[in-house]
Short mmCIF file of C-alpha atoms and ligand atoms in Angstrom, two decimals:
data_model
loop_
_atom_site.label_atom_id
_atom_site.label_comp_id
_atom_site.label_asym_id
_atom_site.label_seq_id
_atom_site.Cartn_x
_atom_site.Cartn_y
_atom_site.Cartn_z
CA MET L 1 56.36 214.46 154.63
CA LEU L 2 59.57 213.41 156.41
CA ALA L 3 61.84 216.07 157.77
CA MET L 4 65.43 215.46 157.00
CA LYS L 5 67.21 214.82 160.13
CA ASN L 6 70.85 215.04 161.07
CA GLN L 7 72.21 211.58 160.48
CA VAL L 8 72.89 209.41 163.33
CA ARG L 9 76.55 208.54 163.80
CA LYS L 10 77.09 205.05 164.96
CA THR L 11 79.66 202.40 164.31
CA ILE L 12 78.59 198.92 163.07
CA SER L 13 80.80 195.99 163.41
CA LEU L 14 80.98 193.92 160.36
CA SER L 15 82.71 190.86 162.32
CA LYS L 16 79.56 188.84 162.15
CA LEU L 17 79.62 188.48 158.40
CA PRO L 18 80.83 185.26 156.97
CA VAL L 19 84.59 185.05 156.34
CA ARG L 20 84.19 185.07 152.52
CA GLN L 21 82.05 188.31 152.43
CA ARG L 22 84.25 189.99 154.97
CA HIS L 23 87.36 189.14 153.02
CA LEU L 24 85.91 190.46 149.87
CA LEU L 25 84.49 193.57 151.41
CA LYS L 26 88.02 194.32 152.83
CA GLN L 27 89.63 194.04 149.30
CA ILE L 28 87.00 196.19 147.86
CA CYS L 29 87.49 198.73 150.80
CA ARG L 30 91.25 198.86 149.97
CA LEU L 31 90.62 199.42 146.35
CA ALA L 32 88.25 202.31 147.16
CA ASP L 33 90.86 203.78 149.57
CA GLU L 34 93.46 203.57 146.71
CA ARG L 35 91.17 205.57 144.45
CA GLY L 36 90.05 207.91 147.16
CA LEU L 37 86.39 206.86 146.90
CA SER L 38 83.82 206.16 149.64
CA VAL L 39 81.94 202.82 149.34
CA TYR L 40 78.80 202.08 151.09
CA LEU L 41 76.61 199.09 151.68
CA VAL L 42 73.07 200.19 151.12
CA GLY L 43 69.41 199.00 151.24
CA GLY L 44 68.26 195.50 152.44
CA VAL L 45 71.60 194.28 153.70
CA VAL L 46 71.97 197.22 156.09
CA ARG L 47 68.40 196.77 157.36
CA ASP L 48 69.15 192.99 157.86
CA LEU L 49 72.52 193.58 159.51
CA LEU L 50 70.66 195.81 162.05
CA LEU L 51 67.90 193.25 162.50
CA LYS L 52 70.58 190.49 162.85
CA ARG L 53 69.00 188.62 159.97
CA LYS L 54 71.09 186.73 157.34
CA ASN L 55 71.22 188.49 153.95
CA TRP L 56 74.19 188.09 151.87
CA ASP L 57 72.77 189.89 148.83
CA PHE L 58 75.25 192.72 148.92
CA ASP L 59 74.35 196.08 147.28
CA LEU L 60 77.22 198.58 147.24
CA THR L 61 77.19 202.13 146.08
CA VAL L 62 79.95 204.53 145.42
CA GLU L 63 79.88 208.31 145.41
CA GLY L 64 81.67 208.67 142.05
CA ASP L 65 81.76 206.50 138.98
CA GLY L 66 80.21 203.21 140.31
CA ILE L 67 80.41 201.38 137.04
CA ALA L 68 84.15 202.18 136.57
CA PHE L 69 84.70 201.05 140.10
CA ALA L 70 82.70 197.72 139.45
CA ARG L 71 84.97 197.16 136.31
CA LEU L 72 88.00 197.51 138.50
CA VAL L 73 86.68 195.10 141.10
CA ALA L 74 85.60 192.55 138.46
CA ASP L 75 89.05 192.77 136.83
CA ARG L 76 90.86 192.25 140.13
CA HIS L 77 88.66 189.29 141.06
CA GLY L 78 87.95 187.72 137.62
CA ALA L 79 84.34 188.29 138.33
CA ARG L 80 81.72 188.40 135.53
CA LEU L 81 80.24 191.85 134.95
CA VAL L 82 76.95 192.92 133.57
CA VAL L 83 76.46 196.72 133.21
CA PHE L 84 73.13 198.57 133.24
CA GLU L 85 74.26 201.93 132.03
CA ARG L 86 70.74 203.34 132.07
CA PHE L 87 70.49 202.62 135.77
CA ALA L 88 74.13 203.49 136.55
CA THR L 89 74.43 200.00 138.06
CA ALA L 90 76.60 196.91 137.58
CA GLN L 91 76.05 193.34 138.68
CA LEU L 92 79.09 191.18 139.50
CA VAL L 93 79.15 187.44 139.76
CA PHE L 94 82.30 186.09 141.45
CA GLN L 95 83.98 182.73 140.50
CA ASP L 96 82.34 181.12 143.51
CA GLY L 97 79.01 182.36 142.54
CA LEU L 98 78.55 185.15 144.96
CA LYS L 99 76.80 188.07 143.56
CA MET L 100 77.12 191.74 144.20
CA ASP L 101 75.61 195.06 142.76
CA ILE L 102 77.72 198.04 142.58
CA ALA L 103 76.08 201.32 141.66
CA THR L 104 76.72 205.04 141.41
CA THR L 105 74.81 207.10 144.01
CA ARG L 106 71.91 208.58 142.04
CA ARG L 107 68.75 210.36 142.01
CA GLU L 108 65.64 209.08 140.04
CA SER L 109 62.92 210.96 138.31
CA TYR L 110 59.66 209.39 137.01
CA ALA L 111 58.36 210.87 133.71
CA GLN L 112 55.04 209.15 134.53
CA PRO L 113 53.77 207.00 137.38
CA ALA L 114 54.71 203.27 137.10
CA ALA L 115 57.32 204.01 134.46
CA LEU L 116 60.99 203.03 134.95
CA PRO L 117 62.94 206.01 136.29
CA ASP L 118 65.49 208.24 134.69
CA VAL L 119 68.60 208.35 136.67
CA GLU L 120 71.50 210.72 137.17
CA PRO L 121 74.35 210.84 139.57
CA ALA L 122 73.64 212.45 142.92
CA SER L 123 74.86 212.57 146.50
CA LEU L 124 74.40 209.62 148.91
CA LYS L 125 71.73 211.55 150.73
CA GLU L 126 69.70 211.94 147.54
CA ASP L 127 70.40 208.28 146.62
CA LEU L 128 68.90 207.24 149.97
CA TYR L 129 65.97 209.67 149.56
CA ARG L 130 64.73 207.99 146.34
CA ARG L 131 64.30 204.66 148.01
CA ASP L 132 61.00 202.97 149.11
CA PHE L 133 61.04 202.90 152.98
CA THR L 134 63.09 204.46 155.72
CA ILE L 135 64.22 200.96 156.89
CA ASN L 136 65.65 200.34 153.39
CA ALA L 137 67.20 203.82 153.12
CA MET L 138 70.28 203.43 155.36
CA ALA L 139 73.88 202.94 154.37
CA ILE L 140 77.04 201.69 156.01
CA GLN L 141 80.26 203.52 154.95
CA LEU L 142 83.02 200.85 154.91
CA LEU L 143 85.89 201.84 157.18
CA ASN L 144 89.17 200.44 158.57
CA GLY L 145 89.49 198.00 155.72
CA ALA L 146 85.87 196.99 156.22
CA GLN L 147 86.42 195.91 159.75
CA SER L 148 83.65 198.18 160.60
CA GLY L 149 81.33 200.71 159.12
CA ARG L 150 79.57 204.02 159.90
CA LEU L 151 75.76 203.84 159.91
CA ILE L 152 74.39 206.66 157.76
CA ASP L 153 70.75 207.17 158.61
CA PHE L 154 69.30 210.46 157.45
CA TYR L 155 65.58 209.51 157.53
CA GLY L 156 65.13 207.75 160.85
CA GLY L 157 65.40 204.12 159.49
CA GLU L 158 66.96 202.77 162.60
CA ARG L 159 64.13 204.15 164.77
CA ASP L 160 61.51 202.82 162.56
CA LEU L 161 63.26 199.34 162.70
CA ARG L 162 63.09 199.65 166.50
CA GLU L 163 59.53 200.72 166.44
CA ARG L 164 58.60 198.12 163.87
CA ARG L 165 57.27 200.59 161.28
CA ILE L 166 57.16 200.75 157.57
CA ARG L 167 57.43 204.41 156.44
CA VAL L 168 57.66 205.95 153.03
CA LEU L 169 60.11 208.91 152.58
CA HIS L 170 57.82 211.12 150.65
CA GLU L 171 54.13 211.44 149.49
CA ARG L 172 54.78 210.42 145.98
CA SER L 173 56.62 207.11 146.63
CA PHE L 174 53.79 204.74 145.74
CA GLN L 175 52.75 206.77 142.61
CA ASP L 176 56.37 206.83 141.34
CA ASP L 177 56.61 203.07 141.94
CA PRO L 178 53.42 201.01 142.56
CA THR L 179 55.45 197.94 143.13
CA ARG L 180 56.11 199.42 146.48
CA ILE L 181 52.60 198.72 147.42
CA PHE L 182 53.43 195.02 147.42
CA ARG L 183 56.86 195.54 148.74
CA ALA L 184 55.31 197.46 151.86
CA ILE L 185 53.01 194.36 152.42
CA ARG L 186 55.97 192.03 151.89
CA PHE L 187 58.11 193.73 154.58
CA GLU L 188 55.16 194.20 156.98
CA GLN L 189 54.26 190.61 156.86
CA ARG L 190 57.91 189.30 156.86
CA PHE L 191 59.04 191.25 159.91
CA GLY L 192 55.59 191.67 161.59
CA PHE L 193 55.78 195.38 161.23
CA ARG L 194 52.91 197.68 160.73
CA LEU L 195 52.47 200.51 158.18
CA GLU L 196 52.98 203.99 159.74
CA ARG L 197 49.57 205.94 159.65
CA ASP L 198 50.44 208.27 156.69
CA THR L 199 52.10 205.46 154.76
CA GLY L 200 48.97 203.32 155.13
CA ARG L 201 46.80 206.17 153.99
CA LEU L 202 49.04 206.69 150.90
CA LEU L 203 49.11 202.95 150.16
CA ALA L 204 45.29 202.79 150.36
CA GLN L 205 45.14 205.85 148.06
CA ALA L 206 47.51 204.34 145.57
CA ALA L 207 45.72 201.05 145.59
CA SER L 208 42.52 202.66 144.70
CA ALA L 209 43.83 204.95 142.04
CA ASN L 210 44.52 201.91 139.77
CA LEU L 211 48.15 202.68 139.42
CA ILE L 212 49.00 199.01 139.58
CA GLN L 213 47.27 198.57 136.28
CA GLN L 214 50.06 200.53 134.60
CA LEU L 215 52.72 198.01 135.78
CA SER L 216 54.00 195.60 133.15
CA GLY L 217 53.11 191.94 133.41
CA PRO L 218 56.72 190.76 134.49
CA ARG L 219 56.95 193.52 137.16
CA LEU L 220 53.56 192.47 138.51
CA ARG L 221 54.27 188.79 138.42
CA ASN L 222 57.70 189.31 140.14
CA GLU L 223 56.01 191.09 143.05
CA ILE L 224 53.21 188.59 143.42
CA LEU L 225 55.56 185.60 143.33
CA LEU L 226 58.00 187.35 145.82
CA LEU L 227 54.99 187.88 148.19
CA PHE L 228 53.96 184.22 147.96
CA ALA L 229 57.56 183.07 148.50
CA GLU L 230 57.53 184.49 152.00
CA ARG L 231 56.97 182.41 155.12
CA ASP L 232 53.25 182.91 155.57
CA PRO L 233 51.45 183.56 152.17
CA VAL L 234 48.05 182.70 153.73
CA ARG L 235 48.09 185.87 155.83
CA THR L 236 49.54 187.86 153.14
CA ILE L 237 46.67 186.68 150.74
CA GLY L 238 44.11 187.78 153.36
CA ARG L 239 45.82 191.22 153.53
CA LEU L 240 45.81 191.59 149.69
CA ALA L 241 42.17 190.61 149.52
CA ARG L 242 41.26 193.27 152.25
CA LEU L 243 42.95 195.87 150.21
CA GLU L 244 41.17 194.68 147.18
CA LEU L 245 44.36 194.14 145.25
CA PHE L 246 43.41 190.93 143.39
CA ARG L 247 41.28 192.94 141.09
CA PHE L 248 44.61 193.91 139.34
CA LEU L 249 45.22 190.31 138.46
CA HIS L 250 41.65 190.10 137.03
CA ARG L 251 38.66 192.24 137.78
CA ARG L 252 36.67 189.12 138.51
CA LEU L 253 39.18 187.38 140.73
CA TYR L 254 37.28 187.16 143.95
CA TYR L 255 38.71 185.80 147.32
CA ARG L 256 35.38 183.91 148.06
CA LYS L 257 34.89 181.58 150.97
CA ASN L 258 35.59 178.26 148.94
CA VAL L 259 38.87 179.66 147.61
CA LYS L 260 39.89 181.01 151.04
CA ARG L 261 39.35 177.47 152.33
CA VAL L 262 41.49 175.89 149.85
CA VAL L 263 44.33 178.59 150.43
CA ILE L 264 44.16 177.90 154.17
CA ALA L 265 44.53 174.16 153.58
CA ILE L 266 47.70 174.64 151.36
CA PRO L 267 50.24 174.64 154.27
CA LYS L 268 48.82 171.37 155.61
CA ALA L 269 48.91 169.80 152.16
CA LEU L 270 52.48 171.10 151.68
CA ALA L 271 53.54 169.57 154.99
CA TRP L 272 52.10 166.19 153.97
CA TRP L 273 53.84 166.27 150.64
CA ALA L 274 57.22 167.35 152.22
CA ARG L 275 56.99 164.43 154.69
CA ARG L 276 56.17 162.02 152.03
CA PHE L 277 58.33 163.20 149.20
CA PRO L 278 61.03 165.34 150.67
CA ASP L 279 63.02 165.35 147.40
CA SER L 280 60.29 166.58 145.13
CA ALA L 281 60.36 170.39 145.69
CA ILE L 282 57.23 172.18 145.06
CA ASP L 283 57.01 175.78 143.41
CA ARG L 284 55.23 177.34 146.38
CA PRO L 285 54.48 180.73 144.98
CA ILE L 286 52.90 179.30 141.87
CA LEU L 287 50.91 176.80 143.99
CA TYR L 288 49.46 179.71 145.78
CA VAL L 289 48.56 181.47 142.46
CA MET L 290 46.86 178.14 141.41
CA ALA L 291 44.89 178.10 144.75
CA LEU L 292 43.75 181.62 144.35
CA ALA L 293 42.65 180.92 140.68
CA SER L 294 41.10 177.61 141.71
CA GLY L 295 37.49 179.13 141.91
CA SER L 296 37.74 181.02 138.61
CA SER L 297 36.32 180.15 135.19
CA PRO L 298 38.83 179.08 132.47
CA LEU L 299 38.36 182.48 130.84
CA VAL L 300 39.34 184.49 133.99
CA MET L 301 42.22 182.01 134.45
CA LYS L 302 43.47 182.68 130.94
CA ALA L 303 43.24 186.37 131.22
CA MET L 304 45.07 186.36 134.63
CA ILE L 305 47.90 184.20 133.07
CA ARG L 306 48.20 186.82 130.36
CA ARG L 307 48.07 189.77 132.82
CA LEU L 308 50.89 188.20 134.85
CA ALA L 309 52.85 187.17 131.77
CA LEU L 310 53.29 183.75 133.33
CA LEU L 311 55.95 181.61 131.98
CA ARG L 312 54.84 178.62 129.78
CA GLU L 313 55.39 175.96 132.58
CA GLN L 314 53.78 178.22 135.24
CA ALA L 315 50.78 178.88 132.85
CA LYS L 316 50.34 175.22 132.31
CA ASN L 317 50.21 174.60 136.00
CA VAL L 318 47.66 177.28 136.66
CA THR L 319 45.28 176.12 133.95
CA VAL L 320 44.84 172.66 135.56
CA GLY L 321 41.28 173.86 136.14
CA LYS L 322 38.49 173.29 138.67
CA SER L 323 36.67 170.86 136.47
CA ARG L 324 39.64 168.43 136.16
CA ILE L 325 40.36 168.75 140.01
CA ASP L 326 36.68 167.99 140.78
CA ARG L 327 36.55 164.95 138.42
CA ALA L 328 39.90 163.55 139.81
CA LEU L 329 38.58 164.07 143.45
CA LYS L 330 35.32 162.41 142.63
CA LYS L 331 37.06 159.27 141.50
CA LEU L 332 39.86 159.27 143.99
CA THR L 333 37.66 159.69 147.00
CA ASP L 334 35.03 157.22 146.09
CA THR L 335 35.04 154.06 148.28
CA LYS L 336 34.75 151.92 145.06
CA THR L 337 38.04 150.41 144.28
CA ILE L 338 39.97 151.92 141.56
CA ARG L 339 42.86 150.32 139.91
CA PRO L 340 46.44 151.89 140.04
CA SER L 341 46.45 152.13 136.29
CA GLN L 342 43.09 154.20 136.42
CA VAL L 343 44.68 156.48 139.06
CA HIS L 344 47.72 156.80 136.82
CA ARG L 345 45.48 157.83 133.81
CA LEU L 346 43.71 160.48 135.91
CA LEU L 347 46.76 162.08 137.34
CA ALA L 348 49.42 161.50 134.58
CA ASP L 349 49.50 165.08 133.34
CA PHE L 350 49.12 166.66 136.81
CA SER L 351 52.19 168.54 137.86
CA ASP L 352 53.31 168.07 141.50
CA GLU L 353 51.87 171.46 142.32
CA ALA L 354 48.50 170.34 141.00
CA LEU L 355 48.67 167.17 143.09
CA VAL L 356 49.30 169.36 146.11
CA LEU L 357 46.40 171.52 145.10
CA LEU L 358 44.24 168.48 144.70
CA LEU L 359 45.02 167.52 148.23
CA ALA L 360 44.41 170.95 149.62
CA GLU L 361 40.95 170.97 147.90
CA GLN L 362 40.16 167.78 149.73
CA ILE L 363 41.49 168.98 152.97
CA SER L 364 39.22 172.05 152.75
CA ARG L 365 36.20 169.74 152.29
CA GLN L 366 36.73 168.31 155.85
CA GLN L 367 35.73 164.75 154.97
CA GLN L 368 38.18 162.53 156.82
CA VAL L 369 37.54 159.08 155.22
CA ARG L 370 37.75 160.57 151.70
CA LEU L 371 40.81 162.50 152.59
CA SER L 372 42.57 159.26 153.81
CA LEU L 373 41.56 157.43 150.49
CA LEU L 374 43.05 160.40 148.51
CA LYS L 375 46.37 160.42 150.46
CA ARG L 376 46.54 156.66 149.91
CA HIS L 377 46.06 156.93 146.19
CA LEU L 378 48.41 159.81 145.88
CA ALA L 379 51.28 158.27 147.76
CA ALA L 380 50.91 155.09 145.71
CA TYR L 381 50.63 157.11 142.43
CA VAL L 382 53.79 159.19 143.11
CA LYS L 383 55.76 156.04 144.16
CA ASN L 384 54.83 154.05 141.13
CA ARG L 385 54.79 156.81 138.48
CA THR L 386 58.26 156.03 137.25
CA ILE L 387 57.30 152.40 136.37
CA LYS L 388 57.90 151.70 132.78
CA THR L 389 57.37 148.70 130.58
CA ALA L 390 60.47 146.71 129.78
CA LEU L 391 59.43 146.36 126.10
CA THR L 392 59.64 149.19 123.66
CA GLY L 393 58.22 150.00 120.11
CA ARG L 394 61.37 148.43 118.71
CA ASP L 395 60.64 145.08 120.55
CA LEU L 396 57.07 145.10 119.26
CA GLN L 397 58.48 145.49 115.83
CA THR L 398 60.89 142.51 116.23
CA MET L 399 57.98 140.57 117.60
CA GLY L 400 56.26 141.05 114.28
CA LEU L 401 53.75 143.76 115.05
CA LYS L 402 53.24 146.05 112.09
CA PRO L 403 53.96 149.70 112.93
CA GLY L 404 50.84 151.84 113.29
CA PRO L 405 48.49 153.35 115.80
CA GLN L 406 48.10 149.95 117.66
CA TYR L 407 51.60 150.39 119.06
CA LYS L 408 50.24 153.03 121.41
CA SER L 409 47.44 150.96 122.53
CA VAL L 410 49.43 147.77 123.00
CA LEU L 411 52.11 149.72 125.08
CA GLY L 412 49.40 151.43 127.08
CA LYS L 413 47.78 148.08 127.95
CA LEU L 414 51.11 146.75 128.88
CA LEU L 415 51.94 149.66 131.21
CA ASP L 416 48.41 149.25 132.80
CA ALA L 417 49.11 145.64 133.38
CA ARG L 418 52.53 146.63 135.01
CA LEU L 419 51.07 149.30 137.17
CA ASP L 420 48.30 146.96 138.26
CA GLY L 421 50.85 144.33 139.11
CA THR L 422 49.25 141.63 137.01
CA ILE L 423 52.63 141.24 135.07
CA THR L 424 56.00 141.87 136.65
CA THR L 425 58.74 140.55 134.40
CA GLU L 426 59.80 141.03 130.66
CA ALA L 427 58.91 137.42 129.92
CA GLU L 428 55.37 138.08 131.10
CA GLU L 429 55.32 141.17 128.99
CA ARG L 430 56.36 139.20 125.86
CA ALA L 431 53.60 136.61 126.54
CA PHE L 432 50.97 139.44 127.13
CA VAL L 433 51.89 141.02 123.87
CA GLN L 434 51.89 137.74 121.95
CA LYS L 435 48.49 137.07 123.29
CA LEU L 436 47.22 140.53 122.29
CA ILE L 437 48.70 140.15 118.70
CA GLY L 438 47.27 136.79 118.52
CA LEU L 439 43.93 138.16 119.43
CA ALA L 440 44.27 141.06 116.85
CA GLY L 441 45.34 138.54 114.20
N1 LIG J 1 64.38 199.76 146.31
C1 LIG J 1 63.46 200.85 146.14
N2 LIG J 1 62.25 200.73 145.56
C2 LIG J 1 61.97 199.59 144.83
C3 LIG J 1 62.81 198.47 145.02
C4 LIG J 1 64.09 198.64 145.63
O1 LIG J 1 63.72 201.92 146.86
N3 LIG J 1 60.82 199.38 144.22
C5 LIG J 1 65.59 199.96 147.04
C6 LIG J 1 65.55 199.69 148.57
O2 LIG J 1 66.49 200.55 149.12
C7 LIG J 1 65.99 198.34 148.64
C8 LIG J 1 66.97 198.14 147.56
O3 LIG J 1 66.61 199.01 146.57
O4 LIG J 1 66.52 197.93 149.95
C9 LIG J 1 67.30 196.70 147.04
O5 LIG J 1 66.16 196.14 146.42
P1 LIG J 1 65.70 194.63 146.68
O6 LIG J 1 66.84 193.86 146.52
O7 LIG J 1 64.56 194.43 145.83
O8 LIG J 1 65.11 194.74 148.08
P2 LIG J 1 65.73 194.22 149.56
O9 LIG J 1 65.48 195.47 150.50
O10 LIG J 1 67.09 193.73 149.51
O11 LIG J 1 64.50 193.11 149.90
P3 LIG J 1 64.74 191.49 150.04
O12 LIG J 1 65.26 191.32 151.45
O13 LIG J 1 63.34 191.08 149.84
O14 LIG J 1 65.75 191.07 149.01
#
């Protein structure tokens, strides 16, 4: 679909790179010169250099044995090296934590749609042709000790960047690798680009052909979480819904009005949380998954967790469940007074993400008075949730309480009293326990 063009000849200055990266590229370039090899920066970093966006995630490719060259670089720099023979790729981690991929220029073939590709060495031109979109299919050949580079752009990537277009390189691109359906949306939303007409058509075809179903759980999860890690997941979610892509998470996962309202409220809830608790970071991508699932039945949620192969902590978060959220909201937005210890009980096993979801749910209901009440409870709860009793089980033992199930209940009552402020010192705790023991005896 894309006529191969004569490549553009253009020199790119690398002087804007940070000193550390420039220095490293210079050394790598020298090493390549010594061996008579050509080394290229490829993929996202080239795109971002042209867009003047920061991206220090360097992918290098070598016409020749990339892995042998990666070994050499790792040796010289004392970097850690992980080799993926099957993909002719090596990953280096330098002593200061900087990461870099070095690969052999290669072609890929897909035995079946959505499978991982078979790989064999090929020219740079073929290596660029196997890539997802023209804007990601450019290279910069390192020259002059990496002072500058020669832009290599066989497929019109630079023009597409200028004209703000996402374009696949060939008809089979989405079939070969359906993760590209999500990648297309990710770049479209991130850069505010649009899909070129044929690409849009091919994407819609691929989406309706159920290819995504064949992706493994971890690959699908990765794409979804990457999408939700972008700046504006709300728009992205709308886009995914219009393309009816949520059916691949679960055939009964619908983006209904009530769910949409919660999703739209998430940025506001997050902003409140960040203002109040700047040190408690929220796992935003998972929060958006939780919001999406918030209108679903426990069965649908469970199946979705399995489909995405969510990790244990992520899965626990997502299963917080509508009924628990509704129950907590009912109590926390009631004008009747509720003691801090009761709030604590209601929220004790909510993760921070679940607390933000709770807030978003209330924001979406547009009831100002109840929302203020909830915010007050949440703020107090998070501030006080680290409160502990001074006495421990061992103290109870020395005070003569026989070990048994009553320990849990005594310590629980003690904590409640602490949270509610009816006792504030260790001496008061002791008196409180004495009284309880006395009553029990
Ligand atoms: N690539 C591809 N098809 C994929 C994944 C990656 O062709 N399904 C190629 C693209 O050339 C891409 C490069 O591999 O630029 C590196 O992939 P990755 O690091 O995932 O993407 P980036 O373009 O660097 O995106 P980001 O800015 O989100 O890191």
